[in-house]
PDB file of C-alpha atoms in Angstrom:
ATOM      1  CA  MET M   1       5.669 -29.822  19.529  1.00 89.00           C
ATOM      2  CA  ILE M   2       7.451 -27.764  22.320  1.00 90.00           C
ATOM      3  CA  HIS M   3       4.964 -26.571  24.163  1.00 95.00           C
ATOM      4  CA  LYS M   4       5.382 -24.317  27.410  1.00 94.00           C
ATOM      5  CA  VAL M   5       4.700 -21.417  28.811  1.00 95.00           C
ATOM      6  CA  ILE M   6       7.322 -19.884  29.852  1.00 94.00           C
ATOM      7  CA  PRO M   7       6.718 -16.274  33.147  1.00 94.00           C
ATOM      8  CA  LEU M   8       8.391 -13.446  32.244  1.00 93.00           C
ATOM      9  CA  ARG M   9      10.629 -11.335  35.207  1.00 81.00           C
ATOM     10  CA  GLY M  10       8.540 -14.343  37.665  1.00 78.00           C
ATOM     11  CA  ASN M  11       5.505 -13.068  37.318  1.00 74.00           C
ATOM     12  CA  GLU M  12       2.840 -15.751  36.585  1.00 80.00           C
ATOM     13  CA  LYS M  13       0.226 -13.448  34.421  1.00 89.00           C
ATOM     14  CA  VAL M  14       2.620 -12.173  32.250  1.00 96.00           C
ATOM     15  CA  THR M  15       4.543 -15.650  30.391  1.00 97.00           C
ATOM     16  CA  LEU M  16       5.138 -16.077  26.302  1.00 97.00           C
ATOM     17  CA  THR M  17       3.392 -19.744  25.565  1.00 97.00           C
ATOM     18  CA  THR M  18       5.694 -21.097  22.660  1.00 98.00           C
ATOM     19  CA  TYR M  19       4.728 -23.665  19.766  1.00 98.00           C
ATOM     20  CA  ILE M  20       7.608 -24.725  18.310  1.00 96.00           C
ATOM     21  CA  HIS M  21       8.355 -27.630  15.408  1.00 94.00           C
ATOM     22  CA  ASP M  22       9.930 -30.832  15.925  1.00 89.00           C
ATOM     23  CA  GLN M  23      12.825 -30.883  14.309  1.00 85.00           C
ATOM     24  CA  SER M  24      13.165 -34.066  12.508  1.00 79.00           C
ATOM     25  CA  GLU M  25      16.144 -36.621  11.772  1.00 77.00           C
ATOM     26  CA  GLN M  26      14.821 -36.318   8.242  1.00 73.00           C
ATOM     27  CA  GLY M  27      15.075 -32.501   8.461  1.00 62.00           C
ATOM     28  CA  ARG M  28      15.577 -31.756   4.966  1.00 77.00           C
ATOM     29  CA  PHE M  29      12.442 -30.950   3.901  1.00 81.00           C
ATOM     30  CA  GLN M  30      12.078 -28.621   6.866  1.00 80.00           C
ATOM     31  CA  ILE M  31      13.122 -25.073   7.318  1.00 84.00           C
ATOM     32  CA  GLU M  32      16.424 -25.264   9.394  1.00 84.00           C
ATOM     33  CA  LYS M  33      16.175 -21.567  10.098  1.00 92.00           C
ATOM     34  CA  ARG M  34      12.498 -20.649  10.993  1.00 95.00           C
ATOM     35  CA  PRO M  35      11.104 -16.624  11.737  1.00 97.00           C
ATOM     36  CA  ALA M  36      10.376 -16.448  15.177  1.00 98.00           C
ATOM     37  CA  VAL M  37       6.407 -14.823  15.696  1.00 98.00           C
ATOM     38  CA  ILE M  38       5.657 -13.822  18.661  1.00 98.00           C
ATOM     39  CA  ILE M  39       1.890 -12.940  18.907  1.00 98.00           C
ATOM     40  CA  MET M  40      -0.089 -10.485  21.277  1.00 98.00           C
ATOM     41  CA  PRO M  41      -3.440 -10.339  21.315  1.00 98.00           C
ATOM     42  CA  GLY M  42      -6.194  -7.115  21.409  1.00 96.00           C
ATOM     43  CA  GLY M  43      -8.038  -6.172  24.259  1.00 94.00           C
ATOM     44  CA  ALA M  44      -8.426  -2.638  24.646  1.00 92.00           C
ATOM     45  CA  TYR M  45      -5.912  -3.339  27.467  1.00 93.00           C
ATOM     46  CA  SER M  46      -8.659  -4.497  29.506  1.00 93.00           C
ATOM     47  CA  PHE M  47      -8.325  -7.941  28.027  1.00 95.00           C
ATOM     48  CA  LEU M  48      -6.530 -10.525  25.930  1.00 96.00           C
ATOM     49  CA  SER M  49      -8.305 -11.728  22.964  1.00 95.00           C
ATOM     50  CA  ASP M  50      -8.559 -15.636  23.105  1.00 95.00           C
ATOM     51  CA  ALA M  51      -9.874 -15.283  19.629  1.00 94.00           C
ATOM     52  CA  GLU M  52      -6.441 -13.254  18.490  1.00 96.00           C
ATOM     53  CA  GLY M  53      -3.952 -15.881  20.413  1.00 96.00           C
ATOM     54  CA  GLU M  54      -3.513 -18.973  19.948  1.00 97.00           C
ATOM     55  CA  PRO M  55      -5.367 -18.859  16.234  1.00 97.00           C
ATOM     56  CA  ALA M  56      -2.970 -16.897  15.283  1.00 97.00           C
ATOM     57  CA  ALA M  57      -0.181 -18.969  17.062  1.00 98.00           C
ATOM     58  CA  LEU M  58      -1.472 -22.076  14.906  1.00 98.00           C
ATOM     59  CA  THR M  59      -2.150 -20.180  11.911  1.00 97.00           C
ATOM     60  CA  PHE M  60       1.147 -19.543  11.358  1.00 98.00           C
ATOM     61  CA  LEU M  61       2.629 -22.639  12.658  1.00 97.00           C
ATOM     62  CA  LYS M  62       1.494 -24.057   9.352  1.00 96.00           C
ATOM     63  CA  GLU M  63       3.289 -21.844   7.544  1.00 96.00           C
ATOM     64  CA  GLY M  64       6.704 -23.093   8.820  1.00 95.00           C
ATOM     65  CA  TYR M  65       7.325 -20.572  11.373  1.00 97.00           C
ATOM     66  CA  ASN M  66       7.899 -20.763  15.277  1.00 98.00           C
ATOM     67  CA  THR M  67       5.327 -18.854  17.128  1.00 98.00           C
ATOM     68  CA  PHE M  68       4.997 -17.868  20.276  1.00 98.00           C
ATOM     69  CA  VAL M  69       1.102 -15.810  22.784  1.00 98.00           C
ATOM     70  CA  LEU M  70       2.634 -13.250  24.390  1.00 98.00           C
ATOM     71  CA  ARG M  71       0.184 -12.584  27.380  1.00 98.00           C
ATOM     72  CA  TYR M  72       0.801  -9.146  28.372  1.00 97.00           C
ATOM     73  CA  SER M  73      -0.289  -7.020  31.628  1.00 96.00           C
ATOM     74  CA  VAL M  74      -3.981  -5.662  31.609  1.00 96.00           C
ATOM     75  CA  GLY M  75      -5.569  -3.543  33.322  1.00 95.00           C
ATOM     76  CA  ASP M  76      -4.055  -1.556  35.870  1.00 94.00           C
ATOM     77  CA  ALA M  77      -0.676  -4.130  35.552  1.00 94.00           C
ATOM     78  CA  CYS M  78      -0.439  -2.561  32.432  1.00 95.00           C
ATOM     79  CA  THR M  79       1.779   1.046  32.704  1.00 95.00           C
ATOM     80  CA  TYR M  80       4.351   2.981  30.347  1.00 95.00           C
ATOM     81  CA  PRO M  81       7.100   1.976  30.782  1.00 96.00           C
ATOM     82  CA  GLU M  82       6.380  -1.659  32.028  1.00 96.00           C
ATOM     83  CA  ILE M  83       4.643  -2.893  29.024  1.00 96.00           C
ATOM     84  CA  LEU M  84       7.184  -2.109  26.753  1.00 97.00           C
ATOM     85  CA  GLU M  85      10.122  -3.905  28.694  1.00 97.00           C
ATOM     86  CA  GLU M  86       7.592  -6.935  28.431  1.00 97.00           C
ATOM     87  CA  VAL M  87       7.684  -6.712  24.627  1.00 98.00           C
ATOM     88  CA  SER M  88      11.008  -6.064  24.734  1.00 98.00           C
ATOM     89  CA  LEU M  89      11.926  -9.467  27.353  1.00 97.00           C
ATOM     90  CA  ALA M  90       9.900 -11.062  24.661  1.00 98.00           C
ATOM     91  CA  ILE M  91      12.273 -10.565  22.127  1.00 98.00           C
ATOM     92  CA  TRP M  92      14.605 -11.266  24.400  1.00 98.00           C
ATOM     93  CA  GLN M  93      13.224 -14.699  25.422  1.00 97.00           C
ATOM     94  CA  VAL M  94      13.159 -16.326  21.823  1.00 98.00           C
ATOM     95  CA  ARG M  95      16.156 -15.010  20.403  1.00 98.00           C
ATOM     96  CA  SER M  96      18.278 -16.257  23.112  1.00 97.00           C
ATOM     97  CA  HIS M  97      17.475 -20.029  22.447  1.00 97.00           C
ATOM     98  CA  ALA M  98      17.153 -18.936  18.818  1.00 97.00           C
ATOM     99  CA  GLN M  99      20.269 -22.326  18.900  1.00 95.00           C
ATOM    100  CA  GLU M 100      17.444 -24.019  21.146  1.00 95.00           C
ATOM    101  CA  TRP M 101      14.589 -23.582  19.179  1.00 96.00           C
ATOM    102  CA  HIS M 102      16.052 -23.505  15.155  1.00 95.00           C
ATOM    103  CA  ILE M 103      15.108 -19.733  14.813  1.00 97.00           C
ATOM    104  CA  ASN M 104      16.937 -17.328  13.034  1.00 97.00           C
ATOM    105  CA  PRO M 105      18.086 -14.726  15.321  1.00 97.00           C
ATOM    106  CA  ASP M 106      17.415 -12.057  12.674  1.00 98.00           C
ATOM    107  CA  ALA M 107      13.571 -12.990  11.727  1.00 98.00           C
ATOM    108  CA  VAL M 108      11.342 -12.252  15.292  1.00 98.00           C
ATOM    109  CA  ILE M 109       8.644 -10.777  14.210  1.00 98.00           C
ATOM    110  CA  LEU M 110       6.195  -8.949  16.516  1.00 98.00           C
ATOM    111  CA  MET M 111       2.709  -9.546  15.616  1.00 98.00           C
ATOM    112  CA  GLY M 112      -0.253  -7.527  17.351  1.00 98.00           C
ATOM    113  CA  PHE M 113      -3.406  -6.781  16.679  1.00 98.00           C
ATOM    114  CA  SER M 114      -5.571  -3.958  18.288  1.00 96.00           C
ATOM    115  CA  ALA M 115      -3.865  -2.988  21.913  1.00 96.00           C
ATOM    116  CA  GLY M 116      -1.450  -6.065  20.743  1.00 97.00           C
ATOM    117  CA  ALA M 117      -0.650  -4.370  17.847  1.00 98.00           C
ATOM    118  CA  CYS M 118       0.109  -0.789  19.624  1.00 97.00           C
ATOM    119  CA  LEU M 119       2.347  -2.526  21.111  1.00 98.00           C
ATOM    120  CA  ALA M 120       3.781  -3.327  18.623  1.00 98.00           C
ATOM    121  CA  ALA M 121       3.324  -0.510  17.258  1.00 98.00           C
ATOM    122  CA  MET M 122       5.513   0.322  20.941  1.00 98.00           C
ATOM    123  CA  SER M 123       8.096  -1.881  20.226  1.00 98.00           C
ATOM    124  CA  ALA M 124       8.960  -0.856  16.704  1.00 98.00           C
ATOM    125  CA  THR M 125       9.536   2.793  17.452  1.00 98.00           C
ATOM    126  CA  GLN M 126      11.017   2.746  20.904  1.00 98.00           C
ATOM    127  CA  TRP M 127      13.303  -0.650  21.354  1.00 98.00           C
ATOM    128  CA  ASN M 128      15.957   2.352  21.152  1.00 97.00           C
ATOM    129  CA  THR M 129      14.782   4.598  24.074  1.00 97.00           C
ATOM    130  CA  PRO M 130      17.334   5.635  26.386  1.00 96.00           C
ATOM    131  CA  GLY M 131      18.205   3.293  29.213  1.00 96.00           C
ATOM    132  CA  LEU M 132      14.968   0.531  28.324  1.00 97.00           C
ATOM    133  CA  ALA M 133      17.293  -1.794  27.247  1.00 97.00           C
ATOM    134  CA  GLU M 134      19.911  -1.121  30.341  1.00 97.00           C
ATOM    135  CA  ARG M 135      17.269  -1.866  32.285  1.00 96.00           C
ATOM    136  CA  LEU M 136      17.152  -5.148  31.311  1.00 96.00           C
ATOM    137  CA  GLY M 137      20.789  -5.940  31.453  1.00 96.00           C
ATOM    138  CA  LEU M 138      20.556  -6.612  27.369  1.00 97.00           C
ATOM    139  CA  ALA M 139      21.765  -4.205  24.143  1.00 97.00           C
ATOM    140  CA  PRO M 140      19.359  -2.959  22.432  1.00 97.00           C
ATOM    141  CA  GLU M 141      20.353  -4.535  19.307  1.00 96.00           C
ATOM    142  CA  ASP M 142      18.897  -7.574  21.246  1.00 97.00           C
ATOM    143  CA  ILE M 143      15.165  -6.626  21.842  1.00 98.00           C
ATOM    144  CA  ARG M 144      15.433  -5.104  18.158  1.00 98.00           C
ATOM    145  CA  PRO M 145      12.231  -6.801  16.111  1.00 98.00           C
ATOM    146  CA  ASP M 146      13.351  -7.337  13.180  1.00 98.00           C
ATOM    147  CA  ALA M 147       9.520  -7.063  11.165  1.00 98.00           C
ATOM    148  CA  GLY M 148       6.275  -6.007  12.448  1.00 98.00           C
ATOM    149  CA  VAL M 149       2.572  -7.295  11.732  1.00 98.00           C
ATOM    150  CA  ILE M 150       0.035  -4.529  12.487  1.00 98.00           C
ATOM    151  CA  ALA M 151      -2.937  -5.287  12.846  1.00 98.00           C
ATOM    152  CA  TYR M 152      -5.808  -2.897  13.194  1.00 96.00           C
ATOM    153  CA  ALA M 153      -3.869  -0.675  15.679  1.00 96.00           C
ATOM    154  CA  PRO M 154      -4.066   3.368  15.903  1.00 94.00           C
ATOM    155  CA  TRP M 155      -1.071   5.269  15.583  1.00 96.00           C
ATOM    156  CA  ASP M 156      -2.136   8.659  16.852  1.00 94.00           C
ATOM    157  CA  ASN M 157      -4.264   7.463  19.405  1.00 90.00           C
ATOM    158  CA  THR M 158      -3.991  11.296  21.290  1.00 90.00           C
ATOM    159  CA  ASN M 159      -5.969  13.169  17.889  1.00 88.00           C
ATOM    160  CA  THR M 160      -7.303  10.712  16.527  1.00 87.00           C
ATOM    161  CA  ILE M 161      -9.035   9.008  19.249  1.00 84.00           C
ATOM    162  CA  GLN M 162      -8.979  10.358  22.222  1.00 78.00           C
ATOM    163  CA  LYS M 163     -10.512  13.738  20.626  1.00 80.00           C
ATOM    164  CA  ASN M 164     -13.009  12.213  18.467  1.00 74.00           C
ATOM    165  CA  PRO M 165     -16.076  11.035  20.444  1.00 77.00           C
ATOM    166  CA  LYS M 166     -16.689   8.199  17.667  1.00 76.00           C
ATOM    167  CA  PHE M 167     -14.162   5.930  18.598  1.00 76.00           C
ATOM    168  CA  TYR M 168     -13.702   6.586  22.025  1.00 75.00           C
ATOM    169  CA  ASN M 169     -13.574   3.334  24.104  1.00 75.00           C
ATOM    170  CA  PRO M 170     -15.089   3.627  27.158  1.00 74.00           C
ATOM    171  CA  ASP M 171     -13.884   0.148  28.431  1.00 76.00           C
ATOM    172  CA  ALA M 172     -10.238   1.143  27.562  1.00 77.00           C
ATOM    173  CA  ALA M 173      -7.645   0.511  30.413  1.00 81.00           C
ATOM    174  CA  LYS M 174      -5.839   3.910  32.217  1.00 85.00           C
ATOM    175  CA  ILE M 175      -2.994   3.571  30.203  1.00 90.00           C
ATOM    176  CA  ALA M 176      -5.491   4.039  27.006  1.00 83.00           C
ATOM    177  CA  LYS M 177      -7.477   7.084  28.602  1.00 82.00           C
ATOM    178  CA  ASN M 178      -4.578   8.723  30.020  1.00 85.00           C
ATOM    179  CA  CYS M 179      -2.724   8.895  27.202  1.00 84.00           C
ATOM    180  CA  THR M 180       1.159   9.135  27.797  1.00 89.00           C
ATOM    181  CA  PRO M 181       3.535  10.508  25.261  1.00 93.00           C
ATOM    182  CA  GLU M 182       4.869   7.165  24.255  1.00 93.00           C
ATOM    183  CA  MET M 183       1.057   5.947  22.953  1.00 94.00           C
ATOM    184  CA  ASP M 184       1.218   8.465  19.776  1.00 96.00           C
ATOM    185  CA  PHE M 185       3.326   6.035  17.997  1.00 97.00           C
ATOM    186  CA  ILE M 186       3.543   8.016  14.783  1.00 97.00           C
ATOM    187  CA  ASN M 187       5.805  10.378  17.402  1.00 97.00           C
ATOM    188  CA  TYR M 188       8.710   7.837  17.139  1.00 98.00           C
ATOM    189  CA  ALA M 189       8.817   6.776  13.772  1.00 98.00           C
ATOM    190  CA  GLY M 190      12.218   7.409  12.599  1.00 98.00           C
ATOM    191  CA  PRO M 191      14.925   4.978  10.670  1.00 98.00           C
ATOM    192  CA  HIS M 192      15.917   2.893  13.400  1.00 98.00           C
ATOM    193  CA  MET M 193      11.576   1.038  12.219  1.00 98.00           C
ATOM    194  CA  PRO M 194      12.211  -2.841  11.380  1.00 98.00           C
ATOM    195  CA  PRO M 195       9.962  -3.425   7.409  1.00 98.00           C
ATOM    196  CA  LEU M 196       6.008  -3.693   8.653  1.00 98.00           C
ATOM    197  CA  PHE M 197       3.176  -5.478   7.544  1.00 98.00           C
ATOM    198  CA  ILE M 198      -0.177  -3.456   8.175  1.00 98.00           C
ATOM    199  CA  TRP M 199      -4.059  -4.232   7.337  1.00 98.00           C
ATOM    200  CA  HIS M 200      -6.387  -2.233   8.689  1.00 97.00           C
ATOM    201  CA  ASN M 201     -10.073  -2.012   7.047  1.00 97.00           C
ATOM    202  CA  ARG M 202     -11.708   0.939   5.978  1.00 96.00           C
ATOM    203  CA  TYR M 203     -14.845   0.949   8.081  1.00 94.00           C
ATOM    204  CA  ASP M 204     -13.127   0.086  11.398  1.00 93.00           C
ATOM    205  CA  ARG M 205     -15.599   0.935  14.293  1.00 91.00           C
ATOM    206  CA  TYR M 206     -12.664   1.608  16.578  1.00 92.00           C
ATOM    207  CA  VAL M 207      -9.853   3.201  14.896  1.00 94.00           C
ATOM    208  CA  PRO M 208      -9.907   5.350  12.484  1.00 94.00           C
ATOM    209  CA  ALA M 209      -7.826   4.217   8.458  1.00 95.00           C
ATOM    210  CA  ILE M 210      -6.376   7.535   8.743  1.00 96.00           C
ATOM    211  CA  ASN M 211      -3.823   5.476  11.364  1.00 97.00           C
ATOM    212  CA  PRO M 212      -2.720   3.837   8.893  1.00 97.00           C
ATOM    213  CA  VAL M 213      -2.058   5.796   6.010  1.00 98.00           C
ATOM    214  CA  MET M 214       0.132   8.077   8.243  1.00 97.00           C
ATOM    215  CA  ILE M 215       2.222   5.943   9.030  1.00 98.00           C
ATOM    216  CA  ALA M 216       2.208   4.220   5.569  1.00 98.00           C
ATOM    217  CA  GLU M 217       3.609   8.762   5.339  1.00 98.00           C
ATOM    218  CA  LYS M 218       6.311   7.888   7.341  1.00 98.00           C
ATOM    219  CA  MET M 219       7.944   4.453   6.121  1.00 98.00           C
ATOM    220  CA  ILE M 220       7.783   5.753   2.992  1.00 98.00           C
ATOM    221  CA  GLU M 221       9.358   9.742   4.484  1.00 98.00           C
ATOM    222  CA  TYR M 222      11.921   7.347   6.171  1.00 98.00           C
ATOM    223  CA  ASP M 223      12.395   5.067   3.277  1.00 98.00           C
ATOM    224  CA  LEU M 224      11.507   2.614   4.594  1.00 98.00           C
ATOM    225  CA  PRO M 225      10.458  -1.432   3.406  1.00 98.00           C
ATOM    226  CA  PHE M 226       6.162  -1.862   4.374  1.00 98.00           C
ATOM    227  CA  GLU M 227       3.608  -3.292   2.972  1.00 98.00           C
ATOM    228  CA  LEU M 228       0.172  -1.529   3.766  1.00 98.00           C
ATOM    229  CA  HIS M 229      -3.953  -3.017   2.902  1.00 98.00           C
ATOM    230  CA  LEU M 230      -6.544  -1.243   3.506  1.00 97.00           C
ATOM    231  CA  PHE M 231      -9.445  -3.236   2.737  1.00 97.00           C
ATOM    232  CA  GLN M 232     -12.403  -1.815   2.241  1.00 95.00           C
ATOM    233  CA  GLY M 233     -15.184  -4.437   4.160  1.00 92.00           C
ATOM    234  CA  GLY M 234     -14.559  -6.511   7.397  1.00 92.00           C
ATOM    235  CA  GLU M 235     -14.577  -5.100  10.814  1.00 92.00           C
ATOM    236  CA  HIS M 236     -12.246  -4.545  13.641  1.00 92.00           C
ATOM    237  CA  GLY M 237     -10.923  -7.697  15.508  1.00 87.00           C
ATOM    238  CA  MET M 238     -11.667 -10.498  12.561  1.00 91.00           C
ATOM    239  CA  SER M 239      -7.749 -12.080  13.626  1.00 93.00           C
ATOM    240  CA  VAL M 240      -6.811 -14.779  11.766  1.00 93.00           C
ATOM    241  CA  CYS M 241     -10.164 -15.346   9.349  1.00 90.00           C
ATOM    242  CA  ASN M 242     -10.319 -18.704   9.450  1.00 89.00           C
ATOM    243  CA  ASN M 243     -12.244 -21.364  12.138  1.00 88.00           C
ATOM    244  CA  LEU M 244      -9.922 -21.299  15.224  1.00 89.00           C
ATOM    245  CA  SER M 245     -10.356 -17.890  15.393  1.00 90.00           C
ATOM    246  CA  SER M 246     -14.192 -17.016  13.309  1.00 84.00           C
ATOM    247  CA  TYR M 247     -16.039 -20.755  14.559  1.00 78.00           C
ATOM    248  CA  ASN M 248     -19.400 -18.972  15.411  1.00 84.00           C
ATOM    249  CA  ALA M 249     -21.989 -18.140  13.039  1.00 87.00           C
ATOM    250  CA  GLU M 250     -21.620 -14.397  13.380  1.00 86.00           C
ATOM    251  CA  ALA M 251     -18.512 -14.505  12.436  1.00 86.00           C
ATOM    252  CA  LYS M 252     -19.019 -17.017   9.171  1.00 88.00           C
ATOM    253  CA  LYS M 253     -20.808 -14.816   8.327  1.00 89.00           C
ATOM    254  CA  LEU M 254     -18.872 -11.801   8.574  1.00 88.00           C
ATOM    255  CA  ASN M 255     -16.011 -13.416   6.584  1.00 88.00           C
ATOM    256  CA  LYS M 256     -18.065 -15.176   3.556  1.00 88.00           C
ATOM    257  CA  GLU M 257     -19.786 -11.578   3.317  1.00 88.00           C
ATOM    258  CA  ASN M 258     -15.450  -9.997   3.392  1.00 91.00           C
ATOM    259  CA  PRO M 259     -14.120 -12.377   1.685  1.00 92.00           C
ATOM    260  CA  ASN M 260     -10.806 -10.289   0.535  1.00 95.00           C
ATOM    261  CA  VAL M 261     -10.361  -9.465   4.299  1.00 93.00           C
ATOM    262  CA  GLY M 262      -9.003 -13.094   5.213  1.00 94.00           C
ATOM    263  CA  MET M 263      -6.938 -12.618   2.014  1.00 96.00           C
ATOM    264  CA  TRP M 264      -4.288 -10.440   5.179  1.00 98.00           C
ATOM    265  CA  VAL M 265      -2.878 -13.588   5.940  1.00 97.00           C
ATOM    266  CA  PRO M 266      -1.328 -15.675   2.594  1.00 98.00           C
ATOM    267  CA  MET M 267      -0.553 -11.550   1.692  1.00 98.00           C
ATOM    268  CA  CYS M 268       1.343 -11.776   5.230  1.00 98.00           C
ATOM    269  CA  VAL M 269       3.316 -15.158   4.903  1.00 98.00           C
ATOM    270  CA  ASN M 270       5.266 -14.317   1.297  1.00 98.00           C
ATOM    271  CA  TRP M 271       5.843 -11.162   2.796  1.00 98.00           C
ATOM    272  CA  ILE M 272       7.444 -12.941   5.396  1.00 98.00           C
ATOM    273  CA  ASN M 273       9.023 -15.067   3.423  1.00 97.00           C
ATOM    274  CA  SER M 274       9.743 -12.751   0.960  1.00 97.00           C
ATOM    275  CA  LEU M 275      11.623 -10.529   3.631  1.00 97.00           C
ATOM    276  CA  PHE M 276      13.774 -13.904   5.207  1.00 97.00           C
ATOM    277  CA  GLN M 277      14.472 -14.479   1.695  1.00 91.00           C
ATOM    278  CA  ILE M 278      12.180 -18.998   3.129  1.00 90.00           C
TER     279      ILE M 278
END
């Protein structure tokens, strides 16, 4: 396995960690050109949740994909549009090494959890923002995600979170509290979006369950492919629901009491394999 940490933009705090399969000389049993899954942990933009980083990377590595964890800027360093540029550079880093890393350059998938899912949603809806690619010295198609996996993300921060004290999070970083227009991803939805796999919990304590329904409605409006799973049980932050992400007793109990939530992983694998004809 190729496992290394690559700084982005010369910033040692913004890095892409690789989990890349070795290609065997007897490679007929392997996927020749693998999908790439770029994982972005959550943490309310204040920190990065380790439970949503390497555990997800290893879980989807096992399914034959090459996986990556983007450690993006958090706290006061997390600002727009710089944060979108970080995600875009991660996409380009993976796509530009497609041949070397045996990746299908047309199967670069963003997978985000919570705040990380917001960044996946931001890229999915705003990768074609005028001037974005040009600032990076790239073409728009270089930074377009080919699919998105969105776990418990708010699509309409202004109206469903910032105006509702039930869901307001005082620990969130200022990018969430300031809530610039670009944080309301629902307003940027359009036919330019890639396919999405969306999952959420009905009684999520931090993100109201109307959010995945809102983007599903937009995907239907634009006749775009998507899959939506809204689980009745579970809580925010369950990650991949296995012993890698949930080894303590409390998390194990949560997984055991809500076994359906963990099914999002095999369902997502089936969706990715079908989407990219694996």
